[in-house]
Coordinates of C-alpha atoms in Angstrom, one line a residue:
M1 CA 67.2 76.6 62.6
N2 CA 67.1 78.5 59.2
R3 CA 69.3 81.3 58.3
Q4 CA 66.7 84.1 58.9
T5 CA 65.9 82.7 62.3
S6 CA 69.6 82.4 63.1
Q7 CA 70.3 86.0 62.2
S8 CA 67.3 87.2 64.3
F9 CA 68.6 85.2 67.2
I10 CA 72.0 86.9 66.9
R11 CA 70.5 90.4 66.7
F12 CA 68.3 89.7 69.8
G13 CA 71.3 88.3 71.6
A14 CA 73.2 91.5 71.0
K15 CA 70.2 93.4 72.4
A16 CA 70.3 91.3 75.5
S17 CA 74.0 91.9 75.8
L18 CA 73.5 95.7 75.6
A19 CA 70.8 95.5 78.3
L20 CA 73.2 93.7 80.6
A21 CA 75.9 96.2 79.8
V22 CA 73.7 99.0 81.1
V23 CA 72.9 97.1 84.3
S24 CA 76.5 96.4 85.0
A25 CA 77.8 99.8 84.2
L26 CA 75.2 101.4 86.5
S27 CA 76.8 99.6 89.4
L28 CA 80.5 100.0 88.7
P29 CA 80.9 103.8 89.2
L30 CA 79.3 103.8 92.6
C31 CA 81.3 100.9 93.9
A32 CA 84.5 102.5 92.9
Q33 CA 83.5 105.8 94.3
A34 CA 82.2 104.7 97.6
G35 CA 85.2 105.4 99.5
S36 CA 88.9 105.6 99.3
F37 CA 89.0 109.4 99.0
Q38 CA 88.1 110.2 102.6
L39 CA 89.1 113.8 103.3
P40 CA 90.7 115.0 106.6
T41 CA 88.3 117.4 108.3
T42 CA 91.1 119.7 109.4
N43 CA 92.4 123.3 109.0
A44 CA 95.5 124.6 107.3
A45 CA 97.6 124.0 110.4
G46 CA 96.4 120.4 110.5
W47 CA 97.4 119.9 106.8
G48 CA 100.8 121.3 107.6
R49 CA 101.3 118.9 110.5
A50 CA 100.2 115.9 108.3
G51 CA 97.2 115.6 110.7
A52 CA 99.3 114.9 113.8
G53 CA 97.6 115.8 117.0
G54 CA 94.1 116.0 115.6
S55 CA 92.4 119.0 117.3
L56 CA 94.5 119.1 120.5
F57 CA 96.5 122.2 119.6
P58 CA 95.2 125.4 121.2
D59 CA 92.4 127.3 119.4
D60 CA 91.8 124.6 116.9
V61 CA 88.1 125.1 116.2
T62 CA 87.8 122.0 114.0
A63 CA 87.4 120.3 117.4
A64 CA 83.7 121.1 117.0
Y65 CA 83.6 118.1 114.5
N66 CA 86.8 116.1 115.2
N67 CA 86.5 115.9 119.0
P68 CA 84.2 118.3 120.8
A69 CA 85.8 117.4 124.2
A70 CA 88.7 119.7 123.2
M71 CA 86.3 122.7 123.0
A72 CA 85.7 122.5 126.7
F73 CA 89.1 124.1 127.3
F74 CA 88.5 127.2 125.1
D75 CA 88.3 130.5 126.9
A76 CA 86.7 132.6 124.2
P77 CA 84.2 132.3 121.3
M78 CA 85.9 131.6 118.0
I79 CA 85.0 131.1 114.4
Q80 CA 87.3 129.6 111.8
V81 CA 87.1 129.4 108.0
T82 CA 89.3 127.2 105.8
G83 CA 89.6 127.0 102.1
T84 CA 91.4 123.9 100.8
G85 CA 92.4 122.8 97.3
I86 CA 93.4 119.2 96.6
R87 CA 95.1 118.1 93.4
P88 CA 95.5 114.4 92.9
S89 CA 97.4 113.1 89.9
A90 CA 97.1 109.6 88.3
E91 CA 98.9 108.9 85.0
F92 CA 98.2 105.5 83.4
Q93 CA 101.1 103.4 82.0
G94 CA 100.0 100.3 80.1
Q95 CA 97.4 99.2 77.5
F96 CA 93.6 99.2 77.1
K97 CA 92.3 96.6 74.6
D98 CA 88.9 95.7 73.3
Q99 CA 87.4 92.2 73.3
Q100 CA 89.2 91.3 70.1
G101 CA 92.6 92.3 71.6
N102 CA 92.9 95.5 69.6
P103 CA 94.2 98.6 71.4
T104 CA 91.4 100.9 72.3
T105 CA 91.4 104.1 70.3
G106 CA 91.9 107.5 71.8
N107 CA 94.4 109.4 73.9
N108 CA 95.5 108.7 77.5
P109 CA 94.8 111.8 79.6
N110 CA 95.3 112.4 83.3
G111 CA 91.8 112.3 84.8
F112 CA 92.8 114.3 87.8
G113 CA 95.7 116.9 87.6
R114 CA 93.6 119.9 88.7
F115 CA 93.0 121.6 92.1
I116 CA 89.5 120.9 93.4
P117 CA 88.4 123.5 96.1
F118 CA 86.3 122.8 99.1
P119 CA 85.5 124.8 102.3
D120 CA 85.4 124.0 106.0
I121 CA 83.7 126.3 108.6
A122 CA 83.7 125.7 112.4
W123 CA 82.7 127.8 115.5
A124 CA 82.9 127.4 119.2
L125 CA 81.0 129.3 122.0
P126 CA 81.9 128.8 125.7
V127 CA 78.6 129.0 127.7
N128 CA 80.4 129.0 131.0
D129 CA 83.6 127.7 132.6
R130 CA 82.6 124.1 131.9
L131 CA 80.4 124.0 128.9
T132 CA 81.2 124.9 125.3
I133 CA 78.9 124.4 122.3
G134 CA 80.1 124.4 118.6
G135 CA 79.2 123.5 115.1
S136 CA 80.8 123.0 111.7
V137 CA 80.2 122.6 108.0
T138 CA 82.8 120.3 106.5
V139 CA 83.4 118.0 103.5
P140 CA 84.5 114.5 104.9
Y141 CA 84.3 112.8 101.5
G142 CA 84.9 114.1 98.0
L143 CA 86.5 113.4 94.6
V144 CA 86.4 114.6 91.0
S145 CA 88.0 112.7 88.1
K146 CA 87.4 113.8 84.6
Y147 CA 88.6 112.0 81.5
N148 CA 87.3 112.9 78.0
P149 CA 84.7 110.6 76.6
T150 CA 87.0 109.4 73.8
W151 CA 90.0 108.4 76.0
Q152 CA 91.5 104.9 75.8
G153 CA 90.0 103.8 79.1
R154 CA 86.5 105.1 78.5
Y155 CA 84.9 101.7 79.0
F156 CA 86.3 101.8 82.6
G157 CA 85.0 105.3 83.4
T158 CA 85.0 108.8 82.2
Y159 CA 83.6 111.3 84.7
T160 CA 83.1 111.0 88.4
S161 CA 82.1 113.6 90.9
L162 CA 81.2 112.9 94.6
Q163 CA 80.8 115.3 97.4
S164 CA 79.5 114.6 100.9
I165 CA 78.8 117.7 103.1
A166 CA 78.4 117.3 106.8
V167 CA 76.7 119.8 109.1
S168 CA 77.3 119.2 112.8
L169 CA 76.3 120.5 116.2
S170 CA 78.2 119.5 119.3
A171 CA 79.1 120.3 122.9
G172 CA 82.1 119.8 125.2
F173 CA 81.9 119.6 128.9
K174 CA 85.0 120.1 131.2
V175 CA 84.7 117.7 134.2
N176 CA 87.8 119.2 135.8
D177 CA 91.0 120.9 134.7
E178 CA 92.4 117.5 133.5
F179 CA 89.4 115.8 131.9
S180 CA 86.6 116.7 129.4
I181 CA 84.0 114.8 127.4
G182 CA 82.1 115.8 124.2
A183 CA 79.5 114.6 121.8
G184 CA 77.7 115.8 118.7
I185 CA 75.3 114.9 115.9
E186 CA 75.9 115.4 112.1
G187 CA 73.8 115.4 109.0
Q188 CA 75.4 114.4 105.7
R189 CA 74.2 115.5 102.3
T190 CA 75.8 113.4 99.5
K191 CA 75.5 113.8 95.7
A192 CA 77.3 112.0 92.9
Q193 CA 77.5 112.1 89.1
L194 CA 79.0 109.2 87.4
N195 CA 79.5 108.7 83.6
T196 CA 81.0 105.9 81.5
Q197 CA 81.0 104.5 78.0
L198 CA 79.6 101.1 76.9
D199 CA 80.9 98.9 74.1
P200 CA 77.8 97.0 72.9
Y201 CA 79.5 95.5 69.9
G202 CA 82.3 94.2 72.1
S203 CA 79.6 92.5 74.2
A204 CA 78.2 90.9 71.1
A205 CA 81.6 89.7 69.9
A206 CA 82.2 88.2 73.4
L207 CA 78.9 86.4 73.3
F208 CA 79.1 84.9 69.8
G209 CA 82.9 84.6 69.5
A210 CA 83.2 87.0 66.6
P211 CA 82.2 90.6 65.7
I212 CA 79.2 89.4 63.7
L213 CA 77.1 92.6 64.1
G214 CA 79.9 95.1 64.0
A215 CA 83.4 95.6 65.3
P216 CA 84.0 96.5 68.9
Q217 CA 84.4 100.2 69.6
S218 CA 82.1 101.0 66.7
G219 CA 78.8 101.8 68.5
D220 CA 79.5 103.4 71.9
V221 CA 76.7 104.2 74.3
Q222 CA 77.2 106.8 77.0
L223 CA 75.7 106.1 80.4
N224 CA 75.2 108.9 83.0
V225 CA 74.1 108.3 86.5
D226 CA 73.1 111.2 88.8
V227 CA 72.1 110.4 92.4
K228 CA 72.0 112.1 95.8
K229 CA 70.8 111.9 99.4
R230 CA 69.4 115.0 101.1
F231 CA 70.3 114.2 104.7
A232 CA 71.4 111.2 106.7
F233 CA 72.4 111.4 110.3
G234 CA 75.1 110.1 112.5
Y235 CA 76.8 110.9 115.9
F236 CA 80.3 111.4 117.2
G237 CA 82.1 112.0 120.5
G238 CA 85.2 111.6 122.5
F239 CA 87.2 112.7 125.6
E240 CA 90.4 114.6 126.4
W241 CA 92.7 113.9 129.3
K242 CA 95.6 116.1 130.5
P243 CA 97.8 113.7 132.6
T244 CA 100.4 116.5 133.0
Q245 CA 100.7 120.2 132.4
Q246 CA 102.7 119.4 129.2
D247 CA 100.6 116.5 127.8
S248 CA 97.2 116.0 126.3
I249 CA 95.6 112.8 125.0
D250 CA 92.3 112.3 123.3
V251 CA 90.2 109.5 121.9
N252 CA 87.4 110.3 119.3
Y253 CA 84.8 108.2 117.4
H254 CA 82.5 109.0 114.5
S255 CA 79.6 106.6 113.7
R256 CA 78.7 105.1 110.3
V257 CA 76.2 107.2 108.4
Q258 CA 73.7 105.0 106.6
Q259 CA 72.2 106.5 103.5
T260 CA 70.7 105.5 100.1
L261 CA 71.5 107.7 97.1
S262 CA 68.6 108.1 94.7
G263 CA 68.3 109.7 91.3
N264 CA 68.3 108.5 87.7
Y265 CA 70.3 107.1 84.9
K266 CA 70.3 108.3 81.2
L267 CA 71.6 106.7 78.0
Y268 CA 73.0 108.5 75.0
G269 CA 74.0 106.9 71.7
P270 CA 72.8 105.8 68.2
A271 CA 69.1 105.4 68.0
A272 CA 69.4 101.8 66.8
S273 CA 71.5 100.9 69.8
L274 CA 69.1 102.5 72.2
Q275 CA 66.1 100.7 70.7
L276 CA 67.7 97.4 71.3
L277 CA 67.4 97.9 75.0
T278 CA 63.6 97.9 75.0
L279 CA 63.4 94.6 73.0
A280 CA 65.8 92.5 75.1
P281 CA 63.4 91.7 78.0
V282 CA 60.5 91.1 75.5
V283 CA 62.5 88.6 73.4
F284 CA 64.0 86.9 76.5
P285 CA 61.2 87.0 79.1
N286 CA 62.6 84.2 81.1
A287 CA 66.2 85.6 81.2
G288 CA 65.6 87.8 84.2
L289 CA 66.6 91.0 82.4
P290 CA 65.3 94.2 83.9
T291 CA 63.1 96.5 81.9
L292 CA 65.4 99.4 80.9
N293 CA 64.3 102.7 79.5
P294 CA 66.6 104.2 76.8
A295 CA 65.3 107.6 77.8
G296 CA 66.4 107.0 81.4
A297 CA 64.8 105.8 84.7
S298 CA 65.3 105.8 88.4
A299 CA 68.4 104.4 90.1
S300 CA 69.3 104.0 93.8
A301 CA 72.0 102.3 95.9
P302 CA 72.9 102.1 99.6
L303 CA 76.1 104.1 100.2
D304 CA 77.1 104.0 103.9
T305 CA 80.0 106.2 104.9
P306 CA 82.2 104.3 107.4
A307 CA 82.7 104.7 111.1
F308 CA 86.2 106.0 112.0
A309 CA 88.1 106.6 115.3
G310 CA 91.4 108.2 116.4
V311 CA 93.8 108.6 119.2
D312 CA 95.9 111.8 119.5
W313 CA 98.7 112.9 121.7
L314 CA 100.3 116.3 122.2
H315 CA 103.4 117.2 124.2
K316 CA 104.5 120.8 124.9
F317 CA 108.2 120.8 125.5
N318 CA 108.4 124.5 126.2
D319 CA 106.8 127.7 125.1
Q320 CA 108.3 127.4 121.6
F321 CA 108.2 123.7 120.6
S322 CA 105.3 121.2 120.7
L323 CA 105.2 117.7 119.2
A324 CA 102.2 115.5 118.4
A325 CA 101.2 112.1 117.0
S326 CA 98.0 110.4 115.8
V327 CA 96.7 107.0 114.9
N328 CA 93.4 106.8 113.0
W329 CA 91.2 103.8 112.0
T330 CA 88.5 103.7 109.4
D331 CA 85.9 100.8 109.2
W332 CA 86.0 100.3 105.4
S333 CA 85.4 96.6 105.8
N334 CA 81.7 97.3 106.1
F335 CA 81.7 98.2 102.5
A336 CA 81.6 94.6 101.3
Q337 CA 78.7 94.6 98.8
L338 CA 77.0 97.0 96.4
N339 CA 73.3 96.6 95.5
L340 CA 71.8 98.7 92.7
I341 CA 68.0 99.1 92.3
S342 CA 65.9 100.7 89.6
E343 CA 62.1 101.0 89.8
G344 CA 61.8 98.1 92.3
Q345 CA 64.1 95.8 90.4
T346 CA 67.5 94.7 91.7
L347 CA 69.7 95.4 88.8
V348 CA 73.0 94.0 90.2
S349 CA 74.7 92.9 93.4
L350 CA 78.5 93.1 93.3
P351 CA 81.3 92.3 95.9
E352 CA 83.6 95.1 96.9
K353 CA 85.5 93.7 99.9
Y354 CA 87.2 96.9 101.1
K355 CA 89.6 96.5 104.0
D356 CA 89.9 98.5 107.2
T357 CA 92.6 101.1 107.2
F358 CA 95.0 102.8 109.6
S359 CA 96.8 106.1 109.2
Y360 CA 99.8 107.3 111.3
S361 CA 101.3 110.8 111.6
I362 CA 103.8 112.8 113.7
G363 CA 104.4 116.5 113.5
G364 CA 104.5 119.7 115.5
D365 CA 104.8 123.5 115.9
Y366 CA 107.9 125.7 116.4
K367 CA 107.0 129.2 117.6
L368 CA 109.5 131.7 116.3
N369 CA 108.0 134.7 118.2
D370 CA 104.6 136.0 119.2
Q371 CA 103.5 136.4 115.6
W372 CA 105.1 133.6 113.5
T373 CA 104.8 129.8 113.9
L374 CA 106.4 127.1 111.7
R375 CA 104.9 123.7 111.3
A376 CA 105.9 120.3 109.8
G377 CA 104.8 116.7 109.8
V378 CA 105.0 113.3 108.2
G379 CA 102.4 110.5 107.9
Y380 CA 101.4 107.3 106.3
D381 CA 97.8 106.6 105.1
E382 CA 96.6 103.2 104.0
S383 CA 94.3 102.6 101.1
P384 CA 91.2 100.4 101.5
T385 CA 91.1 99.5 97.8
N386 CA 92.1 96.1 96.3
I387 CA 92.4 94.5 93.0
I388 CA 88.7 94.2 92.4
S389 CA 87.9 97.8 93.4
R390 CA 90.7 99.8 91.9
D391 CA 90.1 101.3 88.4
P392 CA 90.7 104.7 86.6
R393 CA 88.0 106.3 88.8
I394 CA 90.0 105.7 92.0
P395 CA 93.4 104.4 91.1
D396 CA 94.3 104.8 94.8
G397 CA 97.2 103.5 96.7
S398 CA 98.7 103.9 100.2
R399 CA 100.2 107.4 100.7
R400 CA 103.4 108.7 102.4
I401 CA 102.7 112.3 103.4
V402 CA 104.9 115.3 104.0
G403 CA 103.4 118.5 105.4
L404 CA 104.7 122.1 105.9
G405 CA 103.0 125.1 107.3
V406 CA 103.3 128.6 108.7
G407 CA 101.0 130.6 111.1
Y408 CA 100.7 134.3 111.5
Q409 CA 99.1 135.9 114.6
A410 CA 98.0 139.3 113.1
T411 CA 96.3 140.6 116.2
Q412 CA 95.1 139.3 119.5
R413 CA 91.9 138.3 117.8
V414 CA 92.9 137.5 114.2
S415 CA 95.3 134.7 112.9
F416 CA 96.0 133.1 109.6
D417 CA 97.5 129.8 108.7
L418 CA 98.9 128.4 105.5
G419 CA 99.5 124.6 105.0
Y420 CA 100.9 122.5 102.2
Q421 CA 101.0 118.8 101.8
H422 CA 102.6 116.5 99.3
Q423 CA 101.5 112.8 99.0
F424 CA 103.8 110.2 97.6
V425 CA 102.0 107.1 96.2
S426 CA 103.7 103.9 95.0
N427 CA 102.7 102.7 91.5
T428 CA 99.3 101.1 91.8
P429 CA 98.8 98.1 89.4
I430 CA 95.6 97.3 87.7
N431 CA 94.7 94.1 85.8
L432 CA 91.1 94.3 84.9
T433 CA 88.8 92.5 82.4
N434 CA 85.4 94.1 82.0
P435 CA 82.4 91.8 82.2
I436 CA 81.0 90.7 78.9
A437 CA 78.1 93.1 79.5
L438 CA 80.5 96.0 79.4
G439 CA 82.3 94.9 76.3
A440 CA 84.9 92.4 77.7
G441 CA 87.8 94.8 77.2
T442 CA 90.9 94.7 79.3
A443 CA 93.2 97.1 81.2
V444 CA 96.7 96.0 82.2
G445 CA 99.3 98.4 83.6
Y446 CA 99.7 100.7 86.5
F447 CA 99.0 104.3 87.6
K448 CA 101.7 106.7 88.7
D449 CA 100.0 108.6 91.5
H450 CA 100.8 111.6 93.7
G451 CA 98.9 114.5 95.2
D452 CA 99.2 118.1 96.5
V453 CA 97.2 120.0 99.0
V454 CA 97.2 123.8 99.6
S455 CA 95.1 125.2 102.5
L456 CA 94.4 128.6 104.0
T457 CA 92.7 129.3 107.3
G458 CA 91.5 132.4 109.0
T459 CA 90.5 132.4 112.7
Y460 CA 88.7 135.1 114.6
A461 CA 88.6 135.0 118.4
F462 CA 86.1 137.2 120.3
K463 CA 88.5 138.1 123.1

């Protein structure tokens, strides 16, 4: 092989590397974003109790989504509107390095650290003494993380936004004064935007053992992925049992919602780098490289939101004090594999191997008088992530939760609730090496995580 041929082969090898980088980067954001930020579908009172008791407490209209069986004991139509802001925080302590072992340039910001608002609306309408219908608009899954495009960990993710809105219709039926059943259907609309930076010269250096064409970090390409699903449907249901006048117990279940997010990807970077993408499958026709368009193309991936279930208990000691507890399970283990497709081509198939999780909580209410109620609760929420699915997009760990709240009964019809929650998270270690296609950089260290939640609810009863 002469020198000219050798140089041409090296240049085309770099082109193939960059093509592979795009393929791999398209998959990583979605697999990281698929799940560990499941949001409780509760009101301000529920946040204050750390989720204890689910929707068993009187006049908790979130039962329309959480367990419609509880609506069967309502004696008046009600509507409830909740505004919630969640502020996670994740500060990285450690080092990002490129393929040559040099520290990645840039600063090290907190990609979270800001309140992200979202609403929940629920209503319930008793039809007669036994049947109540209801509905809700809620956000069961959501996350926003935003790092600047020049931060040190840019090759592991920059911007992530995911929101899944669920619209539901349900009914609860009171069999007798001690037992009720309920069921409902929901439609989920999910959208996501996911950005990252690629290091094509790091890929080239990894392939050929030296930065022949240019030093790593010298020719970044930005990849943006924008996908959504208009509506996918699932079902839910449960029952409530009152074994004594002081006790209530319920069991609830929500099905998995199967959906495929569809949209497109786009690439931004130096013209020469983008042109390399179109040549790779031509130069290497037998390498199985997908045909990628530097101007962008379609992208899709299955993203099933998991089934989950819960058991709640509420005990009323007297007219002032009530105590509750809950255990919830989420079927994250079904999220085992991610497949990404573009224009009929399977771009990548990656393992995720999430694990099933449980959460536990205990909390209650103390009624000071006819107008004011104090609330508190503690809980523990497991994370489904593991060493192959934890990165700067979701540096998630298991959470210890403390909640506080206060309720005010303004009139017979109008009430307000305020809830606050702080989530303590142990340091979550990461030890990652990007695939060669992404630049072969490394991230070693841990994230210092915590979170805060503030929620306000207004309820109107048509009494």
